Short mmCIF file of C-alpha atoms in Angstrom, two decimals:
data_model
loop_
_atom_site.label_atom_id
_atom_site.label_comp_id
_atom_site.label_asym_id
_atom_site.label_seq_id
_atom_site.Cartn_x
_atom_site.Cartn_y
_atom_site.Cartn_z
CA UNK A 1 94.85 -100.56 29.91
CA UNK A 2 96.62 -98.78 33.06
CA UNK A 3 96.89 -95.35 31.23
CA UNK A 4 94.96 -92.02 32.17
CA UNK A 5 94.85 -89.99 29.19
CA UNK A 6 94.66 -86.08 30.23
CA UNK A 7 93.65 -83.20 27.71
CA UNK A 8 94.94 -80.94 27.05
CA UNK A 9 98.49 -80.19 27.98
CA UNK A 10 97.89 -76.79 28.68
CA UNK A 11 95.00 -74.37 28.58
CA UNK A 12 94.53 -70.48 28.76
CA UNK A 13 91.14 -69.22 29.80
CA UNK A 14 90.28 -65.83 30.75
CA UNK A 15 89.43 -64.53 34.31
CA UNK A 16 85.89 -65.26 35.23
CA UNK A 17 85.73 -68.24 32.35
CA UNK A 18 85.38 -71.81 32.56
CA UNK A 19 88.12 -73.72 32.39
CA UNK A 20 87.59 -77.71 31.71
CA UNK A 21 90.50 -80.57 31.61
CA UNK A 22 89.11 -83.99 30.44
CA UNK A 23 90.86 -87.27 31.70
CA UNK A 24 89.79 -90.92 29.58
CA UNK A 25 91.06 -94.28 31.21
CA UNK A 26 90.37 -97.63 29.66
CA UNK A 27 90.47 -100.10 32.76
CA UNK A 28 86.80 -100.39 34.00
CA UNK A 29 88.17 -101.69 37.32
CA UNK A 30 88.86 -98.21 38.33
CA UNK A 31 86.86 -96.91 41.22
CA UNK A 32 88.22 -93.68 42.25
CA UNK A 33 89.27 -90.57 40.49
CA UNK A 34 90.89 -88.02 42.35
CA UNK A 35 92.10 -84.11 41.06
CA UNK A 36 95.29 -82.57 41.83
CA UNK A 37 96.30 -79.44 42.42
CA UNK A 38 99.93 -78.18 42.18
CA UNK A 39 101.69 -74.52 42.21
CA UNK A 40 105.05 -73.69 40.94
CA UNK A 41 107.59 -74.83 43.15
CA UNK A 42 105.31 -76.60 45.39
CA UNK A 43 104.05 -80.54 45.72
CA UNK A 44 100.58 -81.71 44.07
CA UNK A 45 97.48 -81.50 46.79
CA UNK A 46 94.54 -82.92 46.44
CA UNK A 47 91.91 -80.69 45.32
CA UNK A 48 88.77 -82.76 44.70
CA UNK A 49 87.95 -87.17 44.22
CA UNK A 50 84.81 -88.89 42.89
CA UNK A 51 83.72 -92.32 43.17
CA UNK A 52 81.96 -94.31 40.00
CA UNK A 53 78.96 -94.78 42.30
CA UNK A 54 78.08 -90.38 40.78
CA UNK A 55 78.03 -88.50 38.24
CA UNK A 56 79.05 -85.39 39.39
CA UNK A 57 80.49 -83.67 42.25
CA UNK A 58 80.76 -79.97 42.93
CA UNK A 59 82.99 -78.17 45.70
CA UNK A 60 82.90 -74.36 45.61
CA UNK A 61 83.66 -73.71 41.78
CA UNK A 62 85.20 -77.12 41.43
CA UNK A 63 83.27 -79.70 39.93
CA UNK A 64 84.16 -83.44 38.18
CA UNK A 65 81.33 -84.60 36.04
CA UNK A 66 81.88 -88.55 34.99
CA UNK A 67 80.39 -90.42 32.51
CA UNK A 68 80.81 -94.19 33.50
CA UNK A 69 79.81 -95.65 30.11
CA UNK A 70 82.18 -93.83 27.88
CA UNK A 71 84.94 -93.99 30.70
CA UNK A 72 85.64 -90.36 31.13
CA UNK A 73 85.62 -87.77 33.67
CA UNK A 74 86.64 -84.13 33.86
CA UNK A 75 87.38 -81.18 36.30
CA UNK A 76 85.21 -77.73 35.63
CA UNK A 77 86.41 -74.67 37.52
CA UNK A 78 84.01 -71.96 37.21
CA UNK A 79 84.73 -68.16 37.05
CA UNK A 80 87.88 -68.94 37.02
CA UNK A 81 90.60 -66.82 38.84
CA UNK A 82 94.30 -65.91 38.10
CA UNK A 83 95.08 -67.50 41.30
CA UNK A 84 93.77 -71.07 39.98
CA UNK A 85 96.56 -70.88 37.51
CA UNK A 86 98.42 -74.22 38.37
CA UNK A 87 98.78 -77.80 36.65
CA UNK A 88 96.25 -79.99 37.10
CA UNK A 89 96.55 -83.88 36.93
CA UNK A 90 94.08 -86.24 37.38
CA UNK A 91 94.32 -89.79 38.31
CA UNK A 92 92.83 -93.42 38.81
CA UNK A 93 92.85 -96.25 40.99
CA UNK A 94 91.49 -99.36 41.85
CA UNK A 95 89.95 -100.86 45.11
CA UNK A 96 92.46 -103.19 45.86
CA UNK A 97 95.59 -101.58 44.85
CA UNK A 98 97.62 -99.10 46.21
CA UNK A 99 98.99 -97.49 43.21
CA UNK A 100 97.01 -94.35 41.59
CA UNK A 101 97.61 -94.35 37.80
CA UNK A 102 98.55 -90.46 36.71
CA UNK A 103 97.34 -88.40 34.03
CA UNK A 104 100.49 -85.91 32.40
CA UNK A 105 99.42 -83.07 33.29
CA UNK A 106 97.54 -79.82 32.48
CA UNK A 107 98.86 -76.53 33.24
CA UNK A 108 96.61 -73.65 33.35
CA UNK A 109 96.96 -69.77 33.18
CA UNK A 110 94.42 -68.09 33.85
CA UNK A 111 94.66 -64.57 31.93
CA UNK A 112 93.31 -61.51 34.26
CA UNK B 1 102.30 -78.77 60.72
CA UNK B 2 105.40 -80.52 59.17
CA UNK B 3 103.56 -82.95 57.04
CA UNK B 4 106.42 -84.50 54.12
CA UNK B 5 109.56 -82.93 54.39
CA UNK B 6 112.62 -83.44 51.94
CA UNK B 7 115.81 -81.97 51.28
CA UNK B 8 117.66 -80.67 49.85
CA UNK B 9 115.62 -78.72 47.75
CA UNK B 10 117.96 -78.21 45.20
CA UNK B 11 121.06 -79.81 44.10
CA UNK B 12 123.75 -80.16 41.29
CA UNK B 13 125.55 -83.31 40.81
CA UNK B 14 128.12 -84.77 38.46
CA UNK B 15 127.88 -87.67 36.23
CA UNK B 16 129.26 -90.69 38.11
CA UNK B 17 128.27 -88.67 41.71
CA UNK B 18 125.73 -90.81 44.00
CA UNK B 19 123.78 -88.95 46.40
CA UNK B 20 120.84 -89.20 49.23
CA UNK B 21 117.55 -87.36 48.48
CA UNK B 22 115.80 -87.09 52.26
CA UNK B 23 112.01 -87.87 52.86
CA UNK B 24 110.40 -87.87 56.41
CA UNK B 25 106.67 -87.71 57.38
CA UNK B 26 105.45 -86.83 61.22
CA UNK B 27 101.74 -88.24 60.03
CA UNK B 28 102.34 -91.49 60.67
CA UNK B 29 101.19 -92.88 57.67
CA UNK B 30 102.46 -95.87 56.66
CA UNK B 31 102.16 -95.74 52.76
CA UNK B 32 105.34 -93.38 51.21
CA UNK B 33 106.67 -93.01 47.99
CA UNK B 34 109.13 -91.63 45.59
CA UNK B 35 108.17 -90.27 42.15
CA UNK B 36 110.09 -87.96 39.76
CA UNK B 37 108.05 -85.64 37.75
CA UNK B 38 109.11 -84.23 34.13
CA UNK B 39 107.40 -81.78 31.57
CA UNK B 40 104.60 -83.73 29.89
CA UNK B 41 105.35 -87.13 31.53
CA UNK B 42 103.61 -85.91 34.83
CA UNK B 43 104.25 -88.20 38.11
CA UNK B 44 106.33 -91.49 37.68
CA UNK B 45 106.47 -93.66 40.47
CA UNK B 46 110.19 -94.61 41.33
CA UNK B 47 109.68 -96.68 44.56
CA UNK B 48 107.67 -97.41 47.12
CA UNK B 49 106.54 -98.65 50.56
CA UNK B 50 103.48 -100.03 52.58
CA UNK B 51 105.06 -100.08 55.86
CA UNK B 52 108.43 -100.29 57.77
CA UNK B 53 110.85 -102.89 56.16
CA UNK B 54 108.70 -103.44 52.78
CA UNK B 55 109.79 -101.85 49.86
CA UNK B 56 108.95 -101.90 46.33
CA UNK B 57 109.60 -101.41 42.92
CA UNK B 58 107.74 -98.26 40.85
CA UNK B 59 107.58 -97.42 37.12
CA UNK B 60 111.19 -96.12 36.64
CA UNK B 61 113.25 -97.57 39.62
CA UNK B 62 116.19 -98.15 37.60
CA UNK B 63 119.49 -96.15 38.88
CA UNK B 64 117.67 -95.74 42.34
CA UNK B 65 117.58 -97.16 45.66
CA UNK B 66 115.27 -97.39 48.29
CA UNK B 67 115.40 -98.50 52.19
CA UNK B 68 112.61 -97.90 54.79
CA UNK B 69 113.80 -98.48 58.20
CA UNK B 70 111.44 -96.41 60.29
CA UNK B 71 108.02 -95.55 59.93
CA UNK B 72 108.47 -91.88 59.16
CA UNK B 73 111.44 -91.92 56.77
CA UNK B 74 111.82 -93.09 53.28
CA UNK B 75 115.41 -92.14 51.67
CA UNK B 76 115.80 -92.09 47.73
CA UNK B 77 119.43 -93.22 46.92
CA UNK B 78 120.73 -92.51 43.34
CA UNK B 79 123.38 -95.07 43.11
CA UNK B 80 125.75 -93.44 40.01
CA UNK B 81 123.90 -90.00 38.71
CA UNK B 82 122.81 -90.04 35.14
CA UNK B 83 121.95 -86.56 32.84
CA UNK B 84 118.37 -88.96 32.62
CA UNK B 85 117.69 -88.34 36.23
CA UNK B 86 117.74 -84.42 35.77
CA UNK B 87 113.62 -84.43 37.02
CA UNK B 88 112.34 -82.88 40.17
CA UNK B 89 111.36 -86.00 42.79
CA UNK B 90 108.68 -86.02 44.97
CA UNK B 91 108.55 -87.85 48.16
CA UNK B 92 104.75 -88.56 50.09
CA UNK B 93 102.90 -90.43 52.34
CA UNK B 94 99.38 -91.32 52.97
CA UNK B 95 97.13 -93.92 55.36
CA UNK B 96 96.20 -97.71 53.80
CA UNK B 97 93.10 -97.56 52.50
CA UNK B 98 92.02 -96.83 49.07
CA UNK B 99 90.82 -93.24 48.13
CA UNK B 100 92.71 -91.75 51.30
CA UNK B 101 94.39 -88.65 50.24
CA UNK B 102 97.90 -88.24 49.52
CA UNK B 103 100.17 -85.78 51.07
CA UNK B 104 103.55 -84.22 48.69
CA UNK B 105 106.74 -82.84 50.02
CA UNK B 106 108.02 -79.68 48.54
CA UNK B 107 109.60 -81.21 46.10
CA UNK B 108 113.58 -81.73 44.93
CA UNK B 109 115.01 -80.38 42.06
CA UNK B 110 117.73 -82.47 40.78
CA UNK B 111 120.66 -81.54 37.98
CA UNK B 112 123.31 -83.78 36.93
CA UNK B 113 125.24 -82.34 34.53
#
């Protein structure tokens, strides 16, 4: 019940596509989502986080869209650039607890 | 900016070896933690800590030691190096407080051959 379940593991998408990772948890005491962002070599960074209390949130050509009821949310990166080639990992926590549960992983290339 | 530093960045160790991975933060924040990260696994936490003194068991913390004597650093001890703890770790910090963001290090990549 403490699992984030990321899909897929990776994903090509050509420049100027949409590219779209999906993350399912299970626990419905989760209560914020955050999206990470890491490059080759380099430590994850947060890229964008959405509470329960929306259903979608949109920064630049980032945007998580989350569907409460069937316990899923997902990261949408529009026109989509070589330079968002990266892995992606999503994540979940709950109010009271310090731990974020991780997703494995998606890593994207983004063809030019 | 120095944010989460560690080193080394790379290293090679034997079987049998024990060695220090270094973690320090200039932030002030008193969360930090340890995770390793391998292909299709993602991030595992090893250890962590709420504040100076507290430590506190992870996901995988077997074969790994933790101490957190200061506020700003957070040393990852591997006590007797196993080929299982080939990974790249991870060391970061962040404020209490749910939904605050976390901050990475550069990451170390470990082999133990």
């Amino acid at each position: 019940q403490q699992q984030v379940k990321q899909s897929p593991q990776s994903l090509i998408v050509q420049k100027g596509g949409i590219s779209i990772i999906n993350c399912a948890y299970e626990n419905t005491a989760f209560d914020y989502f955050p999206w990470y962002q890491q490059f080759p070599g380099k430590g994850p960074a947060l890229l964008i986080a959405i509470r329960p209390d929306v259903s979608e949130k949109k920064e630049g050509r980032f945007t998580i869209s989350f569907n409460k009821s069937a316990k899923q949310f997902s990261l949408h990166i529009m026109d989509s650039q070589p330079g968002d080639s990266a892995t992606y990992f999503c994540a979940a926590s709950k109010n009271s607890n310090y731990q974020l549960i991780w997703g494995a992983g998606t890593k994207l290339i983004i063809k030019p | 900016n120095a944010g989460v530093t560690q080193t080394p960045k790379f290293q090679v160790l034997k079987t049998g070896q024990s060695m220090t991975l270094q973690c320090a933060q200039d932030m002030n924040h008193e969360y930090m933690s340890w995770y390793r990260q391998d292909p299709g696994m993602g991030l595992r936490l090893i250890h962590y800590s709420v504040g100076a003194g507290i430590t506190d068991q992870g996901e995988v913390p077997n074969g790994y030691n933790v101490s957190r004597s200061t506020t700003e650093d957070f040393p990852l001890r591997l006590l007797s190096a196993a080929p299982s703890q080939t990974s790249v770790y991870f060391c970061a910090s962040r404020k209490p407080g749910q939904g605050n963001t976390i901050y990475f290090g550069e990451g170390s990549w470990l082999t133990v051959v």
